[in-house]
Coordinates of C-alpha atoms in Angstrom, one line a residue:
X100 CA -3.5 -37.9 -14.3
X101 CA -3.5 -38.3 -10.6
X102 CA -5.9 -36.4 -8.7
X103 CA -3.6 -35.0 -6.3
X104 CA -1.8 -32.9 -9.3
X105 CA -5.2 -31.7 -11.1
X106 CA -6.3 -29.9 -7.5
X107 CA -3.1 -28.9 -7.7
X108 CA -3.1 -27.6 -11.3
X109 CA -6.6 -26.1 -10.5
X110 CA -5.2 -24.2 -6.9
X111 CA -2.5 -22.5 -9.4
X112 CA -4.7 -21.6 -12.4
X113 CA -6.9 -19.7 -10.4
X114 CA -4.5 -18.8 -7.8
X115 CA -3.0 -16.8 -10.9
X116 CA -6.1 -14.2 -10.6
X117 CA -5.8 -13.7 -6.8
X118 CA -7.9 -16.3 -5.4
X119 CA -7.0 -17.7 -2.5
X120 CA -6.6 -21.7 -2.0
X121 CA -8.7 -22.4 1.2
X122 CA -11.4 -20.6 -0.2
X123 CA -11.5 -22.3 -3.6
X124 CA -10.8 -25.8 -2.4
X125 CA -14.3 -26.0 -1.1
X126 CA -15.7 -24.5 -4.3
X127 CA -13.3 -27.2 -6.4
X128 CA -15.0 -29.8 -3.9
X129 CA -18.3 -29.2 -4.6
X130 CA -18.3 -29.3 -8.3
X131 CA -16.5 -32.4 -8.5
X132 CA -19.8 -33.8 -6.4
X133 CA -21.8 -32.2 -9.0
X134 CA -20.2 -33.2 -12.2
X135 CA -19.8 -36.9 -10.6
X136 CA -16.0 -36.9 -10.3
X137 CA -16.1 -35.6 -14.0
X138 CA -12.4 -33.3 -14.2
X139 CA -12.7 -32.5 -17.5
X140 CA -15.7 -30.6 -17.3
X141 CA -13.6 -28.8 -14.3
X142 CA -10.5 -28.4 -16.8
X143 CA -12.2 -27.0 -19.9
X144 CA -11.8 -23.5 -21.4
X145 CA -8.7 -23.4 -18.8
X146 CA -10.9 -23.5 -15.4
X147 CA -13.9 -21.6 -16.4
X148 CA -16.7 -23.4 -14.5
X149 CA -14.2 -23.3 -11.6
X150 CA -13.6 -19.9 -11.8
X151 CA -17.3 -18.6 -12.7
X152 CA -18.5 -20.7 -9.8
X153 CA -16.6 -19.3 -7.3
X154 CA -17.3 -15.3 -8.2
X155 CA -21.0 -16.4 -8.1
X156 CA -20.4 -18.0 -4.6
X157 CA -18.4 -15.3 -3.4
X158 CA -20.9 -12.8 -4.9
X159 CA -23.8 -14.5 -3.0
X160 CA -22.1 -15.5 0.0
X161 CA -24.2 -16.9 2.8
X162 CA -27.3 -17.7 0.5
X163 CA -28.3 -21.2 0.8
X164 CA -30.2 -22.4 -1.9
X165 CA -31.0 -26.2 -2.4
X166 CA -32.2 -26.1 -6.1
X167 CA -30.7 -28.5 -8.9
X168 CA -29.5 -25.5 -11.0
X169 CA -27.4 -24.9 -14.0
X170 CA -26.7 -22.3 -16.3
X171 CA -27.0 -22.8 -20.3
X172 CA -24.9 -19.2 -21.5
X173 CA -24.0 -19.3 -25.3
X174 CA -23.9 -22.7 -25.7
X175 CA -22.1 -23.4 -22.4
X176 CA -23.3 -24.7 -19.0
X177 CA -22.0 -22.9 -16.4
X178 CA -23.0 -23.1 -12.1
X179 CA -25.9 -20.4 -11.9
X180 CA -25.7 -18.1 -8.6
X181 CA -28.6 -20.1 -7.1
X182 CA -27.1 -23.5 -7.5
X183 CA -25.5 -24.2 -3.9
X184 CA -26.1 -27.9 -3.1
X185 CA -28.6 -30.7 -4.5
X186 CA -29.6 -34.1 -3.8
X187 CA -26.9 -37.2 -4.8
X188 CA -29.4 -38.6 -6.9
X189 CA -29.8 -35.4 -8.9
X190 CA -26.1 -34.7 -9.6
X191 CA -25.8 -33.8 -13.2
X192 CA -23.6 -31.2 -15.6
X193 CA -23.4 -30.4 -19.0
X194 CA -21.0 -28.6 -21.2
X195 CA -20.5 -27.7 -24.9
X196 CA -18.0 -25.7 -26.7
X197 CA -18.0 -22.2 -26.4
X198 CA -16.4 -18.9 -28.1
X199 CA -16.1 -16.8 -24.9
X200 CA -13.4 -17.7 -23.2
X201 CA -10.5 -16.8 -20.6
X202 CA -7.7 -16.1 -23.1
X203 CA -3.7 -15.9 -22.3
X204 CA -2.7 -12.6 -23.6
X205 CA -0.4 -14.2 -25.7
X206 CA -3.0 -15.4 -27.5
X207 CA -3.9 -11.5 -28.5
X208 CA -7.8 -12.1 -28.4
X209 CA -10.3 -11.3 -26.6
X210 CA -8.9 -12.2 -23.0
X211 CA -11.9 -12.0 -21.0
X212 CA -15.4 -14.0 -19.6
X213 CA -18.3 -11.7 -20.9
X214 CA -21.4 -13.3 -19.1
X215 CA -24.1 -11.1 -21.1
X216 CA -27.7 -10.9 -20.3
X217 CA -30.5 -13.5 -21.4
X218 CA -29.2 -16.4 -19.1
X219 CA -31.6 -19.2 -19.1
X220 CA -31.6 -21.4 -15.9
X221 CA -32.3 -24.9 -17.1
X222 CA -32.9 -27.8 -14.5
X223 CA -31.4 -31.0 -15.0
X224 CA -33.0 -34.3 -15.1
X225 CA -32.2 -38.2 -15.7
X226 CA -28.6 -39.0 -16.9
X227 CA -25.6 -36.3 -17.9
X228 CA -24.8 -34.4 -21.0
X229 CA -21.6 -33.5 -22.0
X230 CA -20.3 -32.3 -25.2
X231 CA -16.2 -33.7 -24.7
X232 CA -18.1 -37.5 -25.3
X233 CA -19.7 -38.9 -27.6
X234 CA -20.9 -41.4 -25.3
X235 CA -22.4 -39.3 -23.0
X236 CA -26.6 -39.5 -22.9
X237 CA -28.5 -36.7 -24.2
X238 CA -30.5 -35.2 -21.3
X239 CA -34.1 -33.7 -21.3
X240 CA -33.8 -30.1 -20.2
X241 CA -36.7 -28.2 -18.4
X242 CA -36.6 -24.1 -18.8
X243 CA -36.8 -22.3 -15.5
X244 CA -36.4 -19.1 -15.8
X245 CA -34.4 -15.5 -17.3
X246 CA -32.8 -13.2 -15.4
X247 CA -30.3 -10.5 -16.5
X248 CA -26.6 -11.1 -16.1
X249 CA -23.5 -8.4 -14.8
X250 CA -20.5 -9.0 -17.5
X251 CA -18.0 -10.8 -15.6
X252 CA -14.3 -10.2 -17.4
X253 CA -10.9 -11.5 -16.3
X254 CA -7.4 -11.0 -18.1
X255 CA -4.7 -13.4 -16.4
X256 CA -2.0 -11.3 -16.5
X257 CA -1.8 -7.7 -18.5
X258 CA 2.1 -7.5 -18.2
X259 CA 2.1 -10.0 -20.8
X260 CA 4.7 -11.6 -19.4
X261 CA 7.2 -8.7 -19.0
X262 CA 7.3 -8.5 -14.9
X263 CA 8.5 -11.3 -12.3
X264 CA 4.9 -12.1 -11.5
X265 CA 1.6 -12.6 -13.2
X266 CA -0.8 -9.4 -12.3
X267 CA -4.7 -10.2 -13.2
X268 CA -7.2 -8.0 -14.1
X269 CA -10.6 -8.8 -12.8
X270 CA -13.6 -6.7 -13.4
X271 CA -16.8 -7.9 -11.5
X272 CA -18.8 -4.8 -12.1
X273 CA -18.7 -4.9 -16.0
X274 CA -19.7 -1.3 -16.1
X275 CA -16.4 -0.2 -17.3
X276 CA -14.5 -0.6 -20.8
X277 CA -11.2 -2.3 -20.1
X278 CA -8.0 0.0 -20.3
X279 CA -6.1 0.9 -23.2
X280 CA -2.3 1.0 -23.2
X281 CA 0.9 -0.8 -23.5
X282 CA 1.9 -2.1 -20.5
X283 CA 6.2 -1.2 -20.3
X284 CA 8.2 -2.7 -17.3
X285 CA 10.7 0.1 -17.4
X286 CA 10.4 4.3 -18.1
X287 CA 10.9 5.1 -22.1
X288 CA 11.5 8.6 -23.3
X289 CA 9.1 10.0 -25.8
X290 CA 10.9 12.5 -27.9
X291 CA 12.8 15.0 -26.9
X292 CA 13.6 14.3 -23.4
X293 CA 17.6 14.3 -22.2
X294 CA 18.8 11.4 -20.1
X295 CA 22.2 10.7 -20.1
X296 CA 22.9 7.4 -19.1
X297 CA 27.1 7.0 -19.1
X298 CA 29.2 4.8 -17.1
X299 CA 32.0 7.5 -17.3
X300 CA 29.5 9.6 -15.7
X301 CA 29.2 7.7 -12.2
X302 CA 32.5 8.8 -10.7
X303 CA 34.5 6.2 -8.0
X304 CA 33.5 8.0 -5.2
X305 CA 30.0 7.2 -5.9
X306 CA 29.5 3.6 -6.6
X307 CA 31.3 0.7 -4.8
X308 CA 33.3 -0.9 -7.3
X309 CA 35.7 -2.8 -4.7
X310 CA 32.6 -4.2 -3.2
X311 CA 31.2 -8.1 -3.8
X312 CA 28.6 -9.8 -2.5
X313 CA 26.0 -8.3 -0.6
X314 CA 27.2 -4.7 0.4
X315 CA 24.1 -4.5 3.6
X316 CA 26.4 -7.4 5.2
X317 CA 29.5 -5.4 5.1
X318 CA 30.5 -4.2 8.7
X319 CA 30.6 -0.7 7.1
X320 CA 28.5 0.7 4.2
X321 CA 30.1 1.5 1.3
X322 CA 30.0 4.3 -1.0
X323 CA 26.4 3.9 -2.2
X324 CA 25.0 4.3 1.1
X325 CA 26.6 8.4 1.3
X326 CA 23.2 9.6 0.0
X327 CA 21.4 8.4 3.1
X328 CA 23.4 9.5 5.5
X329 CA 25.9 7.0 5.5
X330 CA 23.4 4.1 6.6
X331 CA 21.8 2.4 3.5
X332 CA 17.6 2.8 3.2
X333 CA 17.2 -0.8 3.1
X334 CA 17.3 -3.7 6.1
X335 CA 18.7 -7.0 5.2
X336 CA 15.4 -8.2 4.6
X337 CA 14.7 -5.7 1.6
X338 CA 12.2 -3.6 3.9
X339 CA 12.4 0.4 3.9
X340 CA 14.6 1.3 7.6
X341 CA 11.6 3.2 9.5
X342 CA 13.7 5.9 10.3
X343 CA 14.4 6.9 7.0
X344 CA 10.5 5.8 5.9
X345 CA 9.5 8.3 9.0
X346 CA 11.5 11.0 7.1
X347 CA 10.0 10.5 3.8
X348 CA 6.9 10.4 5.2
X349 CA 7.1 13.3 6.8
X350 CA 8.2 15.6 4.2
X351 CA 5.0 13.5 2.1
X352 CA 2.3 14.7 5.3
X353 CA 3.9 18.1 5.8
X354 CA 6.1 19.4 3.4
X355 CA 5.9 23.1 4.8
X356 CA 8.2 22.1 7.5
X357 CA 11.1 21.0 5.5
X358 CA 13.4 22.7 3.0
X359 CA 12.3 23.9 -0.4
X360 CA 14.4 25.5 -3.2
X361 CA 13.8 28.0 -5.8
X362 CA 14.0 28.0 -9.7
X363 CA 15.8 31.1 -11.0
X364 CA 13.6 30.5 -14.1
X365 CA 11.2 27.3 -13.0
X366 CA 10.0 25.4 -16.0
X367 CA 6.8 25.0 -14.8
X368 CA 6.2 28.3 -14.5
X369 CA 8.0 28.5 -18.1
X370 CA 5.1 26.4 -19.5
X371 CA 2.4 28.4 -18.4
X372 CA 3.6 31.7 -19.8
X373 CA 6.9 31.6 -21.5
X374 CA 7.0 35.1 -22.4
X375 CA 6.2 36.2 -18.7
X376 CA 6.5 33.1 -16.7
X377 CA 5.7 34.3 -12.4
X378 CA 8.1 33.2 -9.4
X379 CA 8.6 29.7 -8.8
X380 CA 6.2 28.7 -5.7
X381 CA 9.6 26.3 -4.9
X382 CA 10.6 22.3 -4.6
X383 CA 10.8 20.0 -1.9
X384 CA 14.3 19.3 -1.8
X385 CA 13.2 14.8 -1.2
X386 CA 15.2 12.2 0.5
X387 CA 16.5 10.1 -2.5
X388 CA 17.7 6.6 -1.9
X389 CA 20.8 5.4 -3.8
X390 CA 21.1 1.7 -4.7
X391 CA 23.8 -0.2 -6.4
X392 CA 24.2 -0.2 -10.0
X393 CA 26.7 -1.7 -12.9
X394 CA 29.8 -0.1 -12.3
X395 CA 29.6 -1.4 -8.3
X396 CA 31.0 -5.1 -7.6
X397 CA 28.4 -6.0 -5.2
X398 CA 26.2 -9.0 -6.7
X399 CA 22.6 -8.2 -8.7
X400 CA 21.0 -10.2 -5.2
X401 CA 22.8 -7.0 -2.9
X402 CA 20.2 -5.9 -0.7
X403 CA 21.0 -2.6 -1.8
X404 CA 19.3 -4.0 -5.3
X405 CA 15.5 -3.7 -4.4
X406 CA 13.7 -1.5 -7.2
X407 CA 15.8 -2.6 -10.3
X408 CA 14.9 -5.9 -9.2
X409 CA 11.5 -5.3 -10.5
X410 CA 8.3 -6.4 -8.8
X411 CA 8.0 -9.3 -6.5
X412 CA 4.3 -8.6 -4.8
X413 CA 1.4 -10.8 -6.2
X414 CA -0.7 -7.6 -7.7
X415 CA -4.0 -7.3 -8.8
X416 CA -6.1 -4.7 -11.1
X417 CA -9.9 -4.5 -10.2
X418 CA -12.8 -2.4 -10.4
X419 CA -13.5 0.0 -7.6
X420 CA -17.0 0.6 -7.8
X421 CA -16.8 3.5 -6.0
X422 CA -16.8 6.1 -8.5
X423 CA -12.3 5.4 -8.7
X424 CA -12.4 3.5 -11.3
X425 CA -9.7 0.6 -11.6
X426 CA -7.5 0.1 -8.6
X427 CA -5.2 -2.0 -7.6
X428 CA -5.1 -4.4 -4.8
X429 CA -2.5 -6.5 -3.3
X430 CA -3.1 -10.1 -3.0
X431 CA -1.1 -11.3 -0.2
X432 CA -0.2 -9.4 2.8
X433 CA 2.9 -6.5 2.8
X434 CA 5.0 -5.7 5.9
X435 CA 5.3 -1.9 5.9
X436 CA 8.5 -0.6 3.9
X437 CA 7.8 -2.9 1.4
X438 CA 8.7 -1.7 -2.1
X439 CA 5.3 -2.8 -4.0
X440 CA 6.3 -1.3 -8.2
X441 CA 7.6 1.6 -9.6
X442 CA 5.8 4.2 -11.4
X443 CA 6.6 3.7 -15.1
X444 CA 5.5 5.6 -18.0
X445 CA 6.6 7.8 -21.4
X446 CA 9.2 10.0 -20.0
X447 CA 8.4 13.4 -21.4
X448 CA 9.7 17.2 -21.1
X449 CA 7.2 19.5 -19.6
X450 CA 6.2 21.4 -22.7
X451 CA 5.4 18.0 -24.5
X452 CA 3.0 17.3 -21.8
X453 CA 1.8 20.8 -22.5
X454 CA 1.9 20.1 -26.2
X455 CA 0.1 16.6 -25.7
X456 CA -3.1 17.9 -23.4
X457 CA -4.2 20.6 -25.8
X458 CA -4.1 17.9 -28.7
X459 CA -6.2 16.1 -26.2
X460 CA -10.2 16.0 -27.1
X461 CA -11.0 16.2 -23.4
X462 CA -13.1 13.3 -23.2
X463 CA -10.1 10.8 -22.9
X464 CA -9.3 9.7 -19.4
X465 CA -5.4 10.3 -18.3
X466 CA -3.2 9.3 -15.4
X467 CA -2.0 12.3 -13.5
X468 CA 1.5 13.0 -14.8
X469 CA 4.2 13.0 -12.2
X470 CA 6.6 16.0 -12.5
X471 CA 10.4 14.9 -11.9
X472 CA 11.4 18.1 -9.4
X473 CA 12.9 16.1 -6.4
X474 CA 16.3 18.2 -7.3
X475 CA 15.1 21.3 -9.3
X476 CA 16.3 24.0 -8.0
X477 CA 19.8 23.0 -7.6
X478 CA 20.5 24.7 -10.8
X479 CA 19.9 28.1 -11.9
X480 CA 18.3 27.6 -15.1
X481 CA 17.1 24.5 -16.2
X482 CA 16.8 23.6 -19.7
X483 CA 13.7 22.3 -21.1
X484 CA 14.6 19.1 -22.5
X485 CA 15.5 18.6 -18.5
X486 CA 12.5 19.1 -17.0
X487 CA 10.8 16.0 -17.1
X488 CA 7.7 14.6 -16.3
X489 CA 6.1 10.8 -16.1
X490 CA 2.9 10.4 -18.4
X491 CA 1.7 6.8 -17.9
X492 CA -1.7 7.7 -20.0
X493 CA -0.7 5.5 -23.2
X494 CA 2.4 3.6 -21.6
X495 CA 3.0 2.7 -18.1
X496 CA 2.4 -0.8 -15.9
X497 CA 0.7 -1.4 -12.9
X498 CA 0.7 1.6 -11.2
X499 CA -0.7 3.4 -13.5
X500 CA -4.2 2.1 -11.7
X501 CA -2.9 3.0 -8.4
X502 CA -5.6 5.5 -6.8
X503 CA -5.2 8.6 -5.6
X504 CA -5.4 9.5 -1.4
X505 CA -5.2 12.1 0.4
X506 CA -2.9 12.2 3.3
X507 CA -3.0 8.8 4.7
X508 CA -2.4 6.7 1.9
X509 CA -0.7 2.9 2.1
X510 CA 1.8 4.1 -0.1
X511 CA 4.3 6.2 -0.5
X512 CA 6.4 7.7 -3.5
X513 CA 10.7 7.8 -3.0
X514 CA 13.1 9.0 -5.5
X515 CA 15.6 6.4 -6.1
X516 CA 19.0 7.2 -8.1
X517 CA 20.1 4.0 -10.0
X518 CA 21.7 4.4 -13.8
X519 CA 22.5 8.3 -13.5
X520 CA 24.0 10.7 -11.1
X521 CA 22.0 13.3 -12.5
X522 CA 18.8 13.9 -10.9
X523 CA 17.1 15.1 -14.0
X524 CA 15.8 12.0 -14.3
X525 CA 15.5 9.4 -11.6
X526 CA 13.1 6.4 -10.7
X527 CA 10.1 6.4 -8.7
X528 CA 9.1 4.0 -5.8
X529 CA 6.4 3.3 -4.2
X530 CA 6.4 1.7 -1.0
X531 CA 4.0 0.8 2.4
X532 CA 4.0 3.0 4.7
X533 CA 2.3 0.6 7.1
X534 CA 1.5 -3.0 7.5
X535 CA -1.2 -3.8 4.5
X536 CA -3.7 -7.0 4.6
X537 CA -4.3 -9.1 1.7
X538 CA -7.1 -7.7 -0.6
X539 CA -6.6 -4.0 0.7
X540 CA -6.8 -1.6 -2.6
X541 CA -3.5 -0.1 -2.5
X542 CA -3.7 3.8 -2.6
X543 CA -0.7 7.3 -3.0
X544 CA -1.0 10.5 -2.4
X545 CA -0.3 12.2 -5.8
X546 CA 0.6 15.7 -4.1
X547 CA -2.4 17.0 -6.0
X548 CA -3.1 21.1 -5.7
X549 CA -6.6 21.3 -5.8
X550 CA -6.8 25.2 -6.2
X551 CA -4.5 24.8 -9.4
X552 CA -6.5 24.5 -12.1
X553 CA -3.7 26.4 -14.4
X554 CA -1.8 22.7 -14.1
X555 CA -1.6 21.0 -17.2
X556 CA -4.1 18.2 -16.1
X557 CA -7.3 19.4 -14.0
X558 CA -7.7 18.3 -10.5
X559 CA -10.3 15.8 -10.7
X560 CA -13.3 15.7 -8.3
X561 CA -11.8 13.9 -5.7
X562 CA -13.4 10.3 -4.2
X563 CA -10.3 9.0 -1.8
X564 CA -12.9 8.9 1.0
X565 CA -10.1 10.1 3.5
X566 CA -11.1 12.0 6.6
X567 CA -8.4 14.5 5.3
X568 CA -9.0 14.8 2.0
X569 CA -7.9 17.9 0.5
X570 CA -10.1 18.3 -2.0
X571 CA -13.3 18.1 0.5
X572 CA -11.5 20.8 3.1
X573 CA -11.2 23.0 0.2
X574 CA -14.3 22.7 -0.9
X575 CA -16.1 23.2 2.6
X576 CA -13.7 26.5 3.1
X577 CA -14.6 27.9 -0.1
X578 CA -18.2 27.4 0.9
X579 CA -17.5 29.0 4.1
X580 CA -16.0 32.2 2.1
X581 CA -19.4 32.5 0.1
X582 CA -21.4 33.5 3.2

């Protein structure tokens, strides 16, 4: 194989877990130096001395450390943190078969690196072992020393291959058990939910059926674009317009200066006590964006086609470190009003969520649920099996891991109306609300009450970090109160 197309096959296996290609090209560089031109030892167990070698670089950045080095883990040699560069004479490598290895998830195993402790740093002498060759020397091996290593895990792509993109999971910390749920591209309803999906339902008026092509080039929008204002949410590059991103943002920052509704009988309220249930505190009424669906004429590329599309932003699930938890953060850089993924999970009526907490040990961790009220209010009653809620606990995708922040988060949560007129149920996007860098965690603002602990999951202690944290101001006022 020419050597051209293995850097090339080695820049796209580990460009699938987020790592950039001028910073592992030096890292490719120096191995093949070390293992004396050797690629196999670089292709084995799909990348792994490539990949381990560059976390232990990155991890130890700017230490220079001249000793001949390797790692003997399990029965496979691996670069050691401490091995940086060494002497031509003493380039030398060995590698055997191994159990632990990075696993495909279609291969249903265990899809991870687990670098445990009792690592024993072995330095290499004379000629070079490998285990691919019988032909290969046997080399005299000299024990060092024993240090304690961090588990080091990595899962290629936990949508097993169910979105547009690969999204990695990397976890660098090790001091967390990896998630467990099944990862769903689109919103699937529990039990007892009501969403009526219906062709028959979307009346003429409100799609664009004499449309083709791209509706954003027409010289004026069609139907779909009534909801917002008569000027579709999107620019012909598939960005949010910032006028209408200004809007959303604003009800988001400061929801007391726009228009709320009231419930007649709110089921929210209805959950707490339904023999007595108190006043409905009211709704938002939220700026929904309408895009194009089936019964339109417009092509599936129309730019007024952005969340169905699915996700198009290379995304990855880490480790915070910071007392978060997993995060997610993007791996290349997003111009703001870029859609980023939708927020998918077990669509579920409000007294199933109920139903589902108090079943609930309390020591299980769950995703805070996402109440559907963008149009309640609209009604006068609302039926239970129509208030619905978003529980990504068990079932959801990617954004699932999205943290919490208050205030000034990088995203930012729009309704969008796609399949059905009725706003029981609708879709929710998230979106930039600024210009966000490659490797930045990507953060929303849940809307969290932090004085409502009758909600059906607690407030948790919040650690978003933002100077306008919620949580923190409360916390500092009720202080205040107490002297």
């Amino acid at each position: 194989m020419a050597t051209n197309e293995r850097v090339r096959r080695a820049i796209n296996a580990t460009g699938a877990l987020g790592i950039p290609e001028q910073e592992v090209k030096p890292v490719l560089e120096h191995l093949l130096r070390l293992f004396d031109e050797n690629w196999e030892l670089i292709e084995s167990e799909d990348y792994r001395a490539l990949i381990d070698a560059y976390f232990e670089l990155k991890e130890d950045k700017g230490v220079q450390d001249k000793e001949n080095v390797v790692v003997e883990h399990g029965g496979s040699s691996r670069l050691s943190k401490r091995l940086r560069s060494q002497e031509p004479e003493d380039q030398a490598s060995s590698t055997k078969g191994n159990s632990s290895q990075i696993l495909s998830p279609e291969e249903n195993q265990k899809p991870m690196v687990n670098l445990r402790e009792g690592v024993t740093f072995l330095k290499k002498k004379d000629s070079v072992s490998s285990g691919c060759s019988n032909s290969c020397n046997k080399v005299q091996q000299q024990s060092v020393t024993c240090e304690r290593k961090r588990p080091f895990r990595i899962i290629s792509d936990i949508t097993k291959g169910t979105e547009n993109v690969k999204i990695s999971l990397v976890d660098e910390i090790g001091h967390q058990d990896l998630p467990k749920f099944t990862y769903m591209p689109g919103n699937v309803i529990y039990q007892d939910a009501y969403v009526h999906i219906s062709l028959a339902r979307i009346a003429d008026e409100h799609c664009c059926s004499g449309c083709s092509g791209d509706c954003l080039s027409l010289p004026i929008p069609c139907a779909c674009a009534h909801e917002t204002g008569g000027e579709f949410a999107y620019t012909p590059e598939g960005k949010l317009r910032e006028e209408f991103l200004q809007a959303c943002m604003s009800m988001k920052q400061e929801p007391q200066e726009h228009h709320f509704v009231y419930c007649q009988d709110c089921p929210l309220e209805r959950s707490k006590n339904e023999h007595k249930p108190d006043k409905c505190n009211g709704h938002l009424v939220r700026k929904f964006i309408k895009e194009c669906w089936r019964k339109c004429g417009c092509h599936i590329r129309c730019g007024n086609r952005v969340v169905q599309r699915g996700i198009a932003c290379k995304l990855q699930v880490f480790l915070t470190g910071e007392g978060k938890g997993w995060g997610v953060k993007t791996l290349q850089d997003l111009p703001k009003g870029t859609f980023v993924c939708e927020y998918i999970g077990e669509i579920l009526t409000n007294t199933e969520l109920d139903e589902r907490n108090m079943k609930s040990s309390g020591r299980e961790r769950h995703t805070y649920p996402v109440t559907l009220d963008a149009d309640w209010g609209s009604e006068r009653i609302l039926k239970d099996e129509e208030a619905l809620c978003l529980d990504a606990t068990f079932c959801g995708n990617v954004a699932r891991f999205i943290n919490h922040r208050c205030f000034d988060a990088n995203l930012i949560d729009i309704p969008v109306e796609v399949e059905t007129p009725d706003r029981h149920y609708y879709h929710l996007a998230l979106f930039t609300t600024r210009d966000v860098r490659a490797s930045e965690e990507l953060t929303w603002d849940y809307g969290i009450d932090f004085d409502d602990h009758e909600h059906p999951i607690k407030a948790f202690q919040c650690h978003c970090g933002s100077a306008f944290c919620r949580d923190v101001k409360q916390k500092r006022t009720r202080l205040a109160m107490r002297r």
